[in-house]
Amino acid sequence: MKYVLAGASGFLGRALARDLVADGHQVLRLVRRTPSAPDELRWDPARGDLDPAALDDPDVLVNLAGANIGRPWTPTYRMTIRESRVRTTATLAAAATQLERPPVLITQSGIGGYGTDLGDRILTEDSDLGDGFLADVVRLWEGALEPARAAGIRVAALRTGVVLGRKAPAFQLLSVPFRLGLGGRLGSGTQYFPVVSLTDWSRAVRHVAENDTVDGPVNIALPTPATNIEFTEALATALHRPSFVPVPAALMQLALGEFAWELLGSKRALPTRLQSTGFTFHHPQVATAISAALS
C-alpha cells in the first residue's frame, strides 16, 4: 500500500514510517521545506496548499502533525496547538476529496477529548466528548475530517493515550525521576492513566488502514486500563528503582499549569472498536507495555 504521512519527522511519524517500509509499504512524507529525498513532498498546511496530483494515487493519508501539548498553554500557544492539528487535517481532507480513487484518511487525535477527570466511568468510542481546552481541540480536529466523510471517504480519528517507547518524549519525561530514584505516583495515583506500547500503536494504525469496517473515532489504549499508581509501580519495577516519592497535585499544577490535569485526571478508556474488529494487543498489560518500551 502507499501511505502519505504528515508529521513524519516526529517520534510517532518516524516509528510508523520505519515499520511501514520494513513491511514493504511505500511511504511519501509531507514536509514544509524543500524536499531533500525522492520520498518527500512539500506542502503548506497553513495555506491549505497541497497538490493532490503530486500524491500519485495513495491508499492511505495519515496526519500525525501537531504542536507539543506539554508546554504552558498561553493564549498564543493554545492557538498553535489547535491550528497545527486542524489546518493539517483540513488540508489532507480537501486533497482527499480531489483524488480519483478515494484513499483512507486517518488523523491522530487524543484521549483528552473525553474531558479532564472522568473517574471510574468507562469511555468507549460512543462516549460523548467532554469539556476543557483539549476536548474543544479534539472536536475541531476530528471535525476537520467532515468534508472527506461527506464525499464518501472512510475516515478515522485515533484517540490515543500516552505512547510508551524508549525515545518517546512523554515516556522519557515520566522515566527521569525513577532513574534518579525519586519516582512515585502523580497526585493521588488513583486516576486511570491510558497508555499503549509503541508497537501496538503502530500496529493499530495499520489495522485501521487495512480494515474497511473501521471508521470514526478509535481509542488506542491498553485493553486493561491501569491507574497511575499501577503504572508508576510497574515502571519502578522495570527500572529496578523505588517508587515512594509522590508528586503532589499542587506542585504539578504550579509547574505545568492546566496541562497538569491531563496527567492528574482519570480517563478509563477502552479500545472497543479495535477489539471488536479483530485487533489483538501484543502488550495488553501495563507491565508488558513498559517492558516493551524499555527493550
PDB file of C-alpha atoms in Angstrom:
ATOM      1  CA  MET A   1       0.000   0.000   0.000  1.00  0.00           C
ATOM      2  CA  LYS A   2       1.042   3.594  -0.475  1.00  0.00           C
ATOM      3  CA  TYR A   3       0.928   5.763   2.652  1.00  0.00           C
ATOM      4  CA  VAL A   4       1.216   9.542   2.764  1.00  0.00           C
ATOM      5  CA  LEU A   5       2.400  10.768   6.181  1.00  0.00           C
ATOM      6  CA  ALA A   6       2.063  14.250   7.619  1.00  0.00           C
ATOM      7  CA  GLY A   7       4.121  14.719  10.766  1.00  0.00           C
ATOM      8  CA  ALA A   8       6.605  12.107   9.600  1.00  0.00           C
ATOM      9  CA  SER A   9       9.517  13.834  11.346  1.00  0.00           C
ATOM     10  CA  GLY A  10       8.010  13.419  14.818  1.00  0.00           C
ATOM     11  CA  PHE A  11       8.538  10.463  17.128  1.00  0.00           C
ATOM     12  CA  LEU A  12       5.381   8.640  16.044  1.00  0.00           C
ATOM     13  CA  GLY A  13       5.854   9.511  12.386  1.00  0.00           C
ATOM     14  CA  ARG A  14       9.403   8.177  12.271  1.00  0.00           C
ATOM     15  CA  ALA A  15       8.385   4.969  14.019  1.00  0.00           C
ATOM     16  CA  LEU A  16       5.394   4.374  11.756  1.00  0.00           C
ATOM     17  CA  ALA A  17       7.354   5.110   8.583  1.00  0.00           C
ATOM     18  CA  ARG A  18      10.096   2.710   9.675  1.00  0.00           C
ATOM     19  CA  ASP A  19       7.584  -0.083  10.330  1.00  0.00           C
ATOM     20  CA  LEU A  20       5.695   0.511   7.088  1.00  0.00           C
ATOM     21  CA  VAL A  21       8.833   0.443   4.945  1.00  0.00           C
ATOM     22  CA  ALA A  22      10.048  -2.669   6.770  1.00  0.00           C
ATOM     23  CA  ASP A  23       6.788  -4.373   5.848  1.00  0.00           C
ATOM     24  CA  GLY A  24       7.140  -3.460   2.168  1.00  0.00           C
ATOM     25  CA  HIS A  25       4.802  -0.466   2.002  1.00  0.00           C
ATOM     26  CA  GLN A  26       5.589   2.751   0.143  1.00  0.00           C
ATOM     27  CA  VAL A  27       5.768   5.953   2.231  1.00  0.00           C
ATOM     28  CA  LEU A  28       5.576   9.538   0.978  1.00  0.00           C
ATOM     29  CA  ARG A  29       6.495  12.094   3.659  1.00  0.00           C
ATOM     30  CA  LEU A  30       4.969  15.571   3.579  1.00  0.00           C
ATOM     31  CA  VAL A  31       7.477  18.281   4.522  1.00  0.00           C
ATOM     32  CA  ARG A  32       7.273  22.076   4.863  1.00  0.00           C
ATOM     33  CA  ARG A  33      10.744  22.701   3.441  1.00  0.00           C
ATOM     34  CA  THR A  34      12.374  21.987   0.109  1.00  0.00           C
ATOM     35  CA  PRO A  35      12.319  18.185  -0.328  1.00  0.00           C
ATOM     36  CA  SER A  36      15.711  16.523   0.049  1.00  0.00           C
ATOM     37  CA  ALA A  37      14.755  12.951  -0.907  1.00  0.00           C
ATOM     38  CA  PRO A  38      12.551  11.248  -3.522  1.00  0.00           C
ATOM     39  CA  ASP A  39      10.101  10.132  -0.817  1.00  0.00           C
ATOM     40  CA  GLU A  40       9.338  13.716   0.276  1.00  0.00           C
ATOM     41  CA  LEU A  41       6.713  16.166  -0.987  1.00  0.00           C
ATOM     42  CA  ARG A  42       6.410  19.809   0.025  1.00  0.00           C
ATOM     43  CA  TRP A  43       3.131  21.175   1.385  1.00  0.00           C
ATOM     44  CA  ASP A  44       1.958  24.260   3.272  1.00  0.00           C
ATOM     45  CA  PRO A  45      -0.972  23.361   5.556  1.00  0.00           C
ATOM     46  CA  ALA A  46      -1.128  26.893   6.980  1.00  0.00           C
ATOM     47  CA  ARG A  47      -2.252  27.988   3.497  1.00  0.00           C
ATOM     48  CA  GLY A  48      -4.102  24.779   2.679  1.00  0.00           C
ATOM     49  CA  ASP A  49      -1.568  24.126  -0.064  1.00  0.00           C
ATOM     50  CA  LEU A  50      -1.176  20.506  -1.191  1.00  0.00           C
ATOM     51  CA  ASP A  51      -1.261  19.332  -4.802  1.00  0.00           C
ATOM     52  CA  PRO A  52      -3.497  16.219  -4.987  1.00  0.00           C
ATOM     53  CA  ALA A  53      -1.920  15.161  -8.278  1.00  0.00           C
ATOM     54  CA  ALA A  54       1.523  15.064  -6.662  1.00  0.00           C
ATOM     55  CA  LEU A  55       0.299  12.468  -4.153  1.00  0.00           C
ATOM     56  CA  ASP A  56       0.230   9.972  -7.037  1.00  0.00           C
ATOM     57  CA  ASP A  57      -2.699   7.726  -6.150  1.00  0.00           C
ATOM     58  CA  PRO A  58      -2.188   6.948  -2.419  1.00  0.00           C
ATOM     59  CA  ASP A  59      -4.087   4.301  -0.485  1.00  0.00           C
ATOM     60  CA  VAL A  60      -3.837   5.934   2.952  1.00  0.00           C
ATOM     61  CA  LEU A  61      -3.372   9.505   4.190  1.00  0.00           C
ATOM     62  CA  VAL A  62      -2.216   9.761   7.810  1.00  0.00           C
ATOM     63  CA  ASN A  63      -1.975  13.002   9.796  1.00  0.00           C
ATOM     64  CA  LEU A  64       0.348  12.844  12.798  1.00  0.00           C
ATOM     65  CA  ALA A  65       1.174  16.557  12.829  1.00  0.00           C
ATOM     66  CA  GLY A  66       0.584  18.695  15.895  1.00  0.00           C
ATOM     67  CA  ALA A  67       2.448  21.021  18.256  1.00  0.00           C
ATOM     68  CA  ASN A  68       3.648  19.593  21.580  1.00  0.00           C
ATOM     69  CA  ILE A  69       0.940  19.905  24.263  1.00  0.00           C
ATOM     70  CA  GLY A  70       3.452  19.568  27.118  1.00  0.00           C
ATOM     71  CA  ARG A  71       4.308  23.286  27.144  1.00  0.00           C
ATOM     72  CA  PRO A  72       2.468  26.004  29.103  1.00  0.00           C
ATOM     73  CA  TRP A  73      -0.839  26.819  27.434  1.00  0.00           C
ATOM     74  CA  THR A  74      -0.550  30.545  26.925  1.00  0.00           C
ATOM     75  CA  PRO A  75      -3.275  32.118  24.763  1.00  0.00           C
ATOM     76  CA  THR A  76      -0.863  32.243  21.826  1.00  0.00           C
ATOM     77  CA  TYR A  77       0.281  28.655  22.278  1.00  0.00           C
ATOM     78  CA  ARG A  78      -3.304  27.422  22.597  1.00  0.00           C
ATOM     79  CA  MET A  79      -3.854  28.726  19.084  1.00  0.00           C
ATOM     80  CA  THR A  80      -0.688  26.947  17.918  1.00  0.00           C
ATOM     81  CA  ILE A  81      -1.856  23.647  19.432  1.00  0.00           C
ATOM     82  CA  ARG A  82      -5.255  23.970  17.803  1.00  0.00           C
ATOM     83  CA  GLU A  83      -4.238  25.243  14.380  1.00  0.00           C
ATOM     84  CA  SER A  84      -1.355  22.786  13.973  1.00  0.00           C
ATOM     85  CA  ARG A  85      -3.893  19.979  14.156  1.00  0.00           C
ATOM     86  CA  VAL A  86      -6.947  21.427  12.467  1.00  0.00           C
ATOM     87  CA  ARG A  87      -5.253  23.002   9.451  1.00  0.00           C
ATOM     88  CA  THR A  88      -3.193  19.917   8.647  1.00  0.00           C
ATOM     89  CA  THR A  89      -6.241  17.655   8.869  1.00  0.00           C
ATOM     90  CA  ALA A  90      -8.373  20.043   6.814  1.00  0.00           C
ATOM     91  CA  THR A  91      -5.709  20.274   4.101  1.00  0.00           C
ATOM     92  CA  LEU A  92      -5.473  16.496   3.820  1.00  0.00           C
ATOM     93  CA  ALA A  93      -9.273  16.167   3.796  1.00  0.00           C
ATOM     94  CA  ALA A  94      -9.563  18.683   0.976  1.00  0.00           C
ATOM     95  CA  ALA A  95      -6.890  16.881  -1.045  1.00  0.00           C
ATOM     96  CA  ALA A  96      -8.568  13.519  -0.451  1.00  0.00           C
ATOM     97  CA  THR A  97     -11.825  14.734  -1.971  1.00  0.00           C
ATOM     98  CA  GLN A  98      -9.997  15.611  -5.198  1.00  0.00           C
ATOM     99  CA  LEU A  99      -8.368  12.242  -5.741  1.00  0.00           C
ATOM    100  CA  GLU A 100      -9.801   9.993  -8.435  1.00  0.00           C
ATOM    101  CA  ARG A 101      -9.541   6.916  -6.197  1.00  0.00           C
ATOM    102  CA  PRO A 102     -10.659   7.651  -2.616  1.00  0.00           C
ATOM    103  CA  PRO A 103      -7.980   6.880  -0.020  1.00  0.00           C
ATOM    104  CA  VAL A 104      -8.457   6.120   3.668  1.00  0.00           C
ATOM    105  CA  LEU A 105      -7.953   9.283   5.752  1.00  0.00           C
ATOM    106  CA  ILE A 106      -6.638   8.832   9.297  1.00  0.00           C
ATOM    107  CA  THR A 107      -5.781  11.537  11.791  1.00  0.00           C
ATOM    108  CA  GLN A 108      -4.197  11.280  15.198  1.00  0.00           C
ATOM    109  CA  SER A 109      -6.483  12.532  17.973  1.00  0.00           C
ATOM    110  CA  GLY A 110      -6.442  12.340  21.762  1.00  0.00           C
ATOM    111  CA  ILE A 111      -7.989  10.612  24.753  1.00  0.00           C
ATOM    112  CA  GLY A 112      -8.188  14.123  26.215  1.00  0.00           C
ATOM    113  CA  GLY A 113     -11.244  14.654  24.046  1.00  0.00           C
ATOM    114  CA  TYR A 114     -13.392  12.879  26.630  1.00  0.00           C
ATOM    115  CA  GLY A 115     -12.667  15.548  29.240  1.00  0.00           C
ATOM    116  CA  THR A 116     -10.369  16.090  32.167  1.00  0.00           C
ATOM    117  CA  ASP A 117     -11.393  13.841  35.054  1.00  0.00           C
ATOM    118  CA  LEU A 118     -13.932  11.079  34.451  1.00  0.00           C
ATOM    119  CA  GLY A 119     -13.240   8.906  37.499  1.00  0.00           C
ATOM    120  CA  ASP A 120     -14.183   5.244  37.066  1.00  0.00           C
ATOM    121  CA  ARG A 121     -16.514   5.865  34.131  1.00  0.00           C
ATOM    122  CA  ILE A 122     -15.747   3.560  31.189  1.00  0.00           C
ATOM    123  CA  LEU A 123     -15.040   5.504  27.999  1.00  0.00           C
ATOM    124  CA  THR A 124     -15.695   3.913  24.621  1.00  0.00           C
ATOM    125  CA  GLU A 125     -15.844   5.482  21.196  1.00  0.00           C
ATOM    126  CA  ASP A 126     -19.580   6.013  21.739  1.00  0.00           C
ATOM    127  CA  SER A 127     -18.962   8.183  24.819  1.00  0.00           C
ATOM    128  CA  ASP A 128     -19.592  11.906  24.443  1.00  0.00           C
ATOM    129  CA  LEU A 129     -16.708  14.316  24.134  1.00  0.00           C
ATOM    130  CA  GLY A 130     -16.220  16.352  27.289  1.00  0.00           C
ATOM    131  CA  ASP A 131     -15.297  19.848  28.406  1.00  0.00           C
ATOM    132  CA  GLY A 132     -11.987  21.653  28.516  1.00  0.00           C
ATOM    133  CA  PHE A 133      -9.397  23.004  26.114  1.00  0.00           C
ATOM    134  CA  LEU A 134      -8.206  19.669  24.688  1.00  0.00           C
ATOM    135  CA  ALA A 135     -11.764  18.412  24.317  1.00  0.00           C
ATOM    136  CA  ASP A 136     -12.544  21.511  22.255  1.00  0.00           C
ATOM    137  CA  VAL A 137      -9.407  20.924  20.183  1.00  0.00           C
ATOM    138  CA  VAL A 138     -10.468  17.325  19.522  1.00  0.00           C
ATOM    139  CA  ARG A 139     -13.915  18.486  18.357  1.00  0.00           C
ATOM    140  CA  LEU A 140     -12.352  20.804  15.798  1.00  0.00           C
ATOM    141  CA  TRP A 141      -9.573  18.355  14.910  1.00  0.00           C
ATOM    142  CA  GLU A 142     -11.929  15.488  14.156  1.00  0.00           C
ATOM    143  CA  GLY A 143     -14.460  17.880  12.658  1.00  0.00           C
ATOM    144  CA  ALA A 144     -11.908  18.823  10.010  1.00  0.00           C
ATOM    145  CA  LEU A 145     -12.390  15.306   8.596  1.00  0.00           C
ATOM    146  CA  GLU A 146     -16.030  16.055   7.728  1.00  0.00           C
ATOM    147  CA  PRO A 147     -15.547  17.221   4.101  1.00  0.00           C
ATOM    148  CA  ALA A 148     -13.853  13.912   3.322  1.00  0.00           C
ATOM    149  CA  ARG A 149     -16.508  11.918   5.152  1.00  0.00           C
ATOM    150  CA  ALA A 150     -19.247  13.781   3.270  1.00  0.00           C
ATOM    151  CA  ALA A 151     -17.525  12.842  -0.001  1.00  0.00           C
ATOM    152  CA  GLY A 152     -17.800   9.148   0.898  1.00  0.00           C
ATOM    153  CA  ILE A 153     -14.213   8.694   2.052  1.00  0.00           C
ATOM    154  CA  ARG A 154     -13.556   6.395   5.012  1.00  0.00           C
ATOM    155  CA  VAL A 155     -12.102   8.456   7.836  1.00  0.00           C
ATOM    156  CA  ALA A 156     -10.822   7.572  11.308  1.00  0.00           C
ATOM    157  CA  ALA A 157      -9.590   9.562  14.316  1.00  0.00           C
ATOM    158  CA  LEU A 158      -7.118   7.813  16.620  1.00  0.00           C
ATOM    159  CA  ARG A 159      -7.876   8.836  20.211  1.00  0.00           C
ATOM    160  CA  THR A 160      -4.523   7.811  21.612  1.00  0.00           C
ATOM    161  CA  GLY A 161      -3.250   7.600  25.177  1.00  0.00           C
ATOM    162  CA  VAL A 162       0.387   8.117  26.166  1.00  0.00           C
ATOM    163  CA  VAL A 163       2.549   6.087  23.777  1.00  0.00           C
ATOM    164  CA  LEU A 164       5.322   4.188  25.551  1.00  0.00           C
ATOM    165  CA  GLY A 165       8.593   3.933  23.652  1.00  0.00           C
ATOM    166  CA  ARG A 166      12.207   4.329  24.702  1.00  0.00           C
ATOM    167  CA  LYS A 167      12.562   7.560  22.705  1.00  0.00           C
ATOM    168  CA  ALA A 168       9.006   8.811  23.237  1.00  0.00           C
ATOM    169  CA  PRO A 169       9.248  12.316  24.746  1.00  0.00           C
ATOM    170  CA  ALA A 170       6.425  11.727  27.236  1.00  0.00           C
ATOM    171  CA  PHE A 171       7.830   8.389  28.369  1.00  0.00           C
ATOM    172  CA  GLN A 172      11.308   9.832  28.756  1.00  0.00           C
ATOM    173  CA  LEU A 173       9.901  12.649  30.890  1.00  0.00           C
ATOM    174  CA  LEU A 174       7.967  10.220  33.091  1.00  0.00           C
ATOM    175  CA  SER A 175      11.017   7.970  33.473  1.00  0.00           C
ATOM    176  CA  VAL A 176      13.568  10.584  34.573  1.00  0.00           C
ATOM    177  CA  PRO A 177      12.513  10.790  38.272  1.00  0.00           C
ATOM    178  CA  PHE A 178      12.583   6.997  38.567  1.00  0.00           C
ATOM    179  CA  ARG A 179      16.042   6.731  37.028  1.00  0.00           C
ATOM    180  CA  LEU A 180      17.162   9.199  39.708  1.00  0.00           C
ATOM    181  CA  GLY A 181      15.488   7.170  42.453  1.00  0.00           C
ATOM    182  CA  LEU A 182      12.896   9.898  43.024  1.00  0.00           C
ATOM    183  CA  GLY A 183       9.870   8.429  41.260  1.00  0.00           C
ATOM    184  CA  GLY A 184       6.359   7.941  42.555  1.00  0.00           C
ATOM    185  CA  ARG A 185       2.685   8.337  41.796  1.00  0.00           C
ATOM    186  CA  LEU A 186       1.286  11.569  40.362  1.00  0.00           C
ATOM    187  CA  GLY A 187      -1.234  13.173  42.686  1.00  0.00           C
ATOM    188  CA  SER A 188      -3.476  10.600  44.357  1.00  0.00           C
ATOM    189  CA  GLY A 189      -2.416   7.883  41.907  1.00  0.00           C
ATOM    190  CA  THR A 190      -5.966   6.530  41.738  1.00  0.00           C
ATOM    191  CA  GLN A 191      -6.679   8.132  38.357  1.00  0.00           C
ATOM    192  CA  TYR A 192      -6.834   5.873  35.317  1.00  0.00           C
ATOM    193  CA  PHE A 193      -3.838   6.587  33.107  1.00  0.00           C
ATOM    194  CA  PRO A 194      -4.353   5.470  29.468  1.00  0.00           C
ATOM    195  CA  VAL A 195      -1.156   4.249  27.807  1.00  0.00           C
ATOM    196  CA  VAL A 196      -0.175   1.961  24.932  1.00  0.00           C
ATOM    197  CA  SER A 197       3.087   0.480  23.685  1.00  0.00           C
ATOM    198  CA  LEU A 198       4.624   1.970  20.554  1.00  0.00           C
ATOM    199  CA  THR A 199       4.457  -1.440  18.905  1.00  0.00           C
ATOM    200  CA  ASP A 200       0.715  -1.733  19.467  1.00  0.00           C
ATOM    201  CA  TRP A 201       0.096   1.882  18.431  1.00  0.00           C
ATOM    202  CA  SER A 202       1.860   1.279  15.103  1.00  0.00           C
ATOM    203  CA  ARG A 203       0.004  -1.996  14.600  1.00  0.00           C
ATOM    204  CA  ALA A 204      -3.290  -0.269  15.396  1.00  0.00           C
ATOM    205  CA  VAL A 205      -2.709   2.387  12.727  1.00  0.00           C
ATOM    206  CA  ARG A 206      -2.143  -0.309  10.126  1.00  0.00           C
ATOM    207  CA  HIS A 207      -5.179  -2.255  11.363  1.00  0.00           C
ATOM    208  CA  VAL A 208      -7.352   0.827  10.872  1.00  0.00           C
ATOM    209  CA  ALA A 209      -5.868   1.482   7.438  1.00  0.00           C
ATOM    210  CA  GLU A 210      -6.383  -2.069   6.217  1.00  0.00           C
ATOM    211  CA  ASN A 211      -9.760  -2.897   7.798  1.00  0.00           C
ATOM    212  CA  ASP A 212     -12.646  -1.466   5.797  1.00  0.00           C
ATOM    213  CA  THR A 213     -15.077  -1.812   8.711  1.00  0.00           C
ATOM    214  CA  VAL A 214     -13.191   0.623  10.967  1.00  0.00           C
ATOM    215  CA  ASP A 215     -14.163   4.273  10.817  1.00  0.00           C
ATOM    216  CA  GLY A 216     -14.916   7.198  13.098  1.00  0.00           C
ATOM    217  CA  PRO A 217     -13.185   7.563  16.466  1.00  0.00           C
ATOM    218  CA  VAL A 218     -10.851   4.750  17.544  1.00  0.00           C
ATOM    219  CA  ASN A 219      -9.489   4.523  21.095  1.00  0.00           C
ATOM    220  CA  ILE A 220      -5.875   3.359  21.250  1.00  0.00           C
ATOM    221  CA  ALA A 221      -5.076   2.433  24.854  1.00  0.00           C
ATOM    222  CA  LEU A 222      -4.494  -0.707  26.899  1.00  0.00           C
ATOM    223  CA  PRO A 223      -7.469  -3.096  26.964  1.00  0.00           C
ATOM    224  CA  THR A 224      -6.774  -3.492  30.705  1.00  0.00           C
ATOM    225  CA  PRO A 225      -6.726   0.123  31.951  1.00  0.00           C
ATOM    226  CA  ALA A 226      -4.199   0.864  34.675  1.00  0.00           C
ATOM    227  CA  THR A 227      -4.275   3.519  37.360  1.00  0.00           C
ATOM    228  CA  ASN A 228      -1.391   5.925  37.705  1.00  0.00           C
ATOM    229  CA  ILE A 229      -0.106   4.166  40.797  1.00  0.00           C
ATOM    230  CA  GLU A 230      -0.145   0.837  38.927  1.00  0.00           C
ATOM    231  CA  PHE A 231       1.765   2.480  36.086  1.00  0.00           C
ATOM    232  CA  THR A 232       4.367   4.095  38.327  1.00  0.00           C
ATOM    233  CA  GLU A 233       4.910   0.910  40.354  1.00  0.00           C
ATOM    234  CA  ALA A 234       5.361  -1.106  37.147  1.00  0.00           C
ATOM    235  CA  LEU A 235       7.796   1.493  35.812  1.00  0.00           C
ATOM    236  CA  ALA A 236       9.792   1.461  39.062  1.00  0.00           C
ATOM    237  CA  THR A 237       9.957  -2.331  38.981  1.00  0.00           C
ATOM    238  CA  ALA A 238      11.103  -2.393  35.361  1.00  0.00           C
ATOM    239  CA  LEU A 239      13.837   0.151  36.129  1.00  0.00           C
ATOM    240  CA  HIS A 240      14.796  -1.549  39.408  1.00  0.00           C
ATOM    241  CA  ARG A 241      14.157   1.686  41.276  1.00  0.00           C
ATOM    242  CA  PRO A 242      11.994   2.619  44.258  1.00  0.00           C
ATOM    243  CA  SER A 243       8.592   4.278  43.902  1.00  0.00           C
ATOM    244  CA  PHE A 244       7.988   6.182  47.117  1.00  0.00           C
ATOM    245  CA  VAL A 245       8.254   9.901  46.253  1.00  0.00           C
ATOM    246  CA  PRO A 246       4.764  11.028  45.197  1.00  0.00           C
ATOM    247  CA  VAL A 247       4.429  14.236  43.204  1.00  0.00           C
ATOM    248  CA  PRO A 248       1.766  16.434  44.842  1.00  0.00           C
ATOM    249  CA  ALA A 249      -1.026  17.642  42.574  1.00  0.00           C
ATOM    250  CA  ALA A 250      -0.437  21.239  43.674  1.00  0.00           C
ATOM    251  CA  LEU A 251       3.212  21.061  42.607  1.00  0.00           C
ATOM    252  CA  MET A 252       2.264  19.646  39.209  1.00  0.00           C
ATOM    253  CA  GLN A 253      -0.272  22.426  38.680  1.00  0.00           C
ATOM    254  CA  LEU A 254       2.341  25.013  39.613  1.00  0.00           C
ATOM    255  CA  ALA A 255       4.875  23.543  37.180  1.00  0.00           C
ATOM    256  CA  LEU A 256       2.606  22.551  34.303  1.00  0.00           C
ATOM    257  CA  GLY A 257      -0.444  24.768  34.665  1.00  0.00           C
ATOM    258  CA  GLU A 258      -3.664  23.488  33.106  1.00  0.00           C
ATOM    259  CA  PHE A 259      -1.812  20.681  31.328  1.00  0.00           C
ATOM    260  CA  ALA A 260      -1.236  19.013  34.717  1.00  0.00           C
ATOM    261  CA  TRP A 261      -4.854  17.862  34.704  1.00  0.00           C
ATOM    262  CA  GLU A 262      -4.159  15.731  31.640  1.00  0.00           C
ATOM    263  CA  LEU A 263      -1.923  13.670  33.955  1.00  0.00           C
ATOM    264  CA  LEU A 264      -3.956  14.022  37.145  1.00  0.00           C
ATOM    265  CA  GLY A 265      -7.393  13.488  35.635  1.00  0.00           C
ATOM    266  CA  SER A 266      -8.847   9.991  35.251  1.00  0.00           C
ATOM    267  CA  LYS A 267      -9.720   8.558  31.821  1.00  0.00           C
ATOM    268  CA  ARG A 268     -10.710   4.877  31.806  1.00  0.00           C
ATOM    269  CA  ALA A 269     -10.719   4.441  28.041  1.00  0.00           C
ATOM    270  CA  LEU A 270     -11.244   1.082  26.346  1.00  0.00           C
ATOM    271  CA  PRO A 271     -10.204   0.184  22.761  1.00  0.00           C
ATOM    272  CA  THR A 272     -13.642  -1.198  21.941  1.00  0.00           C
ATOM    273  CA  ARG A 273     -13.587  -0.511  18.205  1.00  0.00           C
ATOM    274  CA  LEU A 274     -10.176  -2.075  17.704  1.00  0.00           C
ATOM    275  CA  GLN A 275     -11.017  -5.232  19.596  1.00  0.00           C
ATOM    276  CA  SER A 276     -14.445  -5.621  18.020  1.00  0.00           C
ATOM    277  CA  THR A 277     -12.769  -5.711  14.594  1.00  0.00           C
ATOM    278  CA  GLY A 278     -10.263  -8.407  15.498  1.00  0.00           C
ATOM    279  CA  PHE A 279      -7.279  -6.432  16.773  1.00  0.00           C
ATOM    280  CA  THR A 280      -5.214  -8.131  19.489  1.00  0.00           C
ATOM    281  CA  PHE A 281      -2.613  -6.388  21.603  1.00  0.00           C
ATOM    282  CA  HIS A 282       0.943  -7.673  21.833  1.00  0.00           C
ATOM    283  CA  HIS A 283       1.280  -5.812  25.155  1.00  0.00           C
ATOM    284  CA  PRO A 284      -2.163  -5.742  26.835  1.00  0.00           C
ATOM    285  CA  GLN A 285      -0.903  -5.138  30.400  1.00  0.00           C
ATOM    286  CA  VAL A 286       0.894  -2.077  31.713  1.00  0.00           C
ATOM    287  CA  ALA A 287       3.922  -4.125  32.820  1.00  0.00           C
ATOM    288  CA  THR A 288       4.408  -5.715  29.390  1.00  0.00           C
ATOM    289  CA  ALA A 289       3.904  -2.351  27.642  1.00  0.00           C
ATOM    290  CA  ILE A 290       6.598  -0.761  29.821  1.00  0.00           C
ATOM    291  CA  SER A 291       8.963  -3.688  29.272  1.00  0.00           C
ATOM    292  CA  ALA A 292       8.485  -3.346  25.537  1.00  0.00           C
ATOM    293  CA  ALA A 293       9.257   0.378  25.758  1.00  0.00           C
ATOM    294  CA  LEU A 294      12.500  -0.282  27.620  1.00  0.00           C
ATOM    295  CA  SER A 295      13.685  -3.172  25.444  1.00  0.00           C
TER     296      SER A 295
END
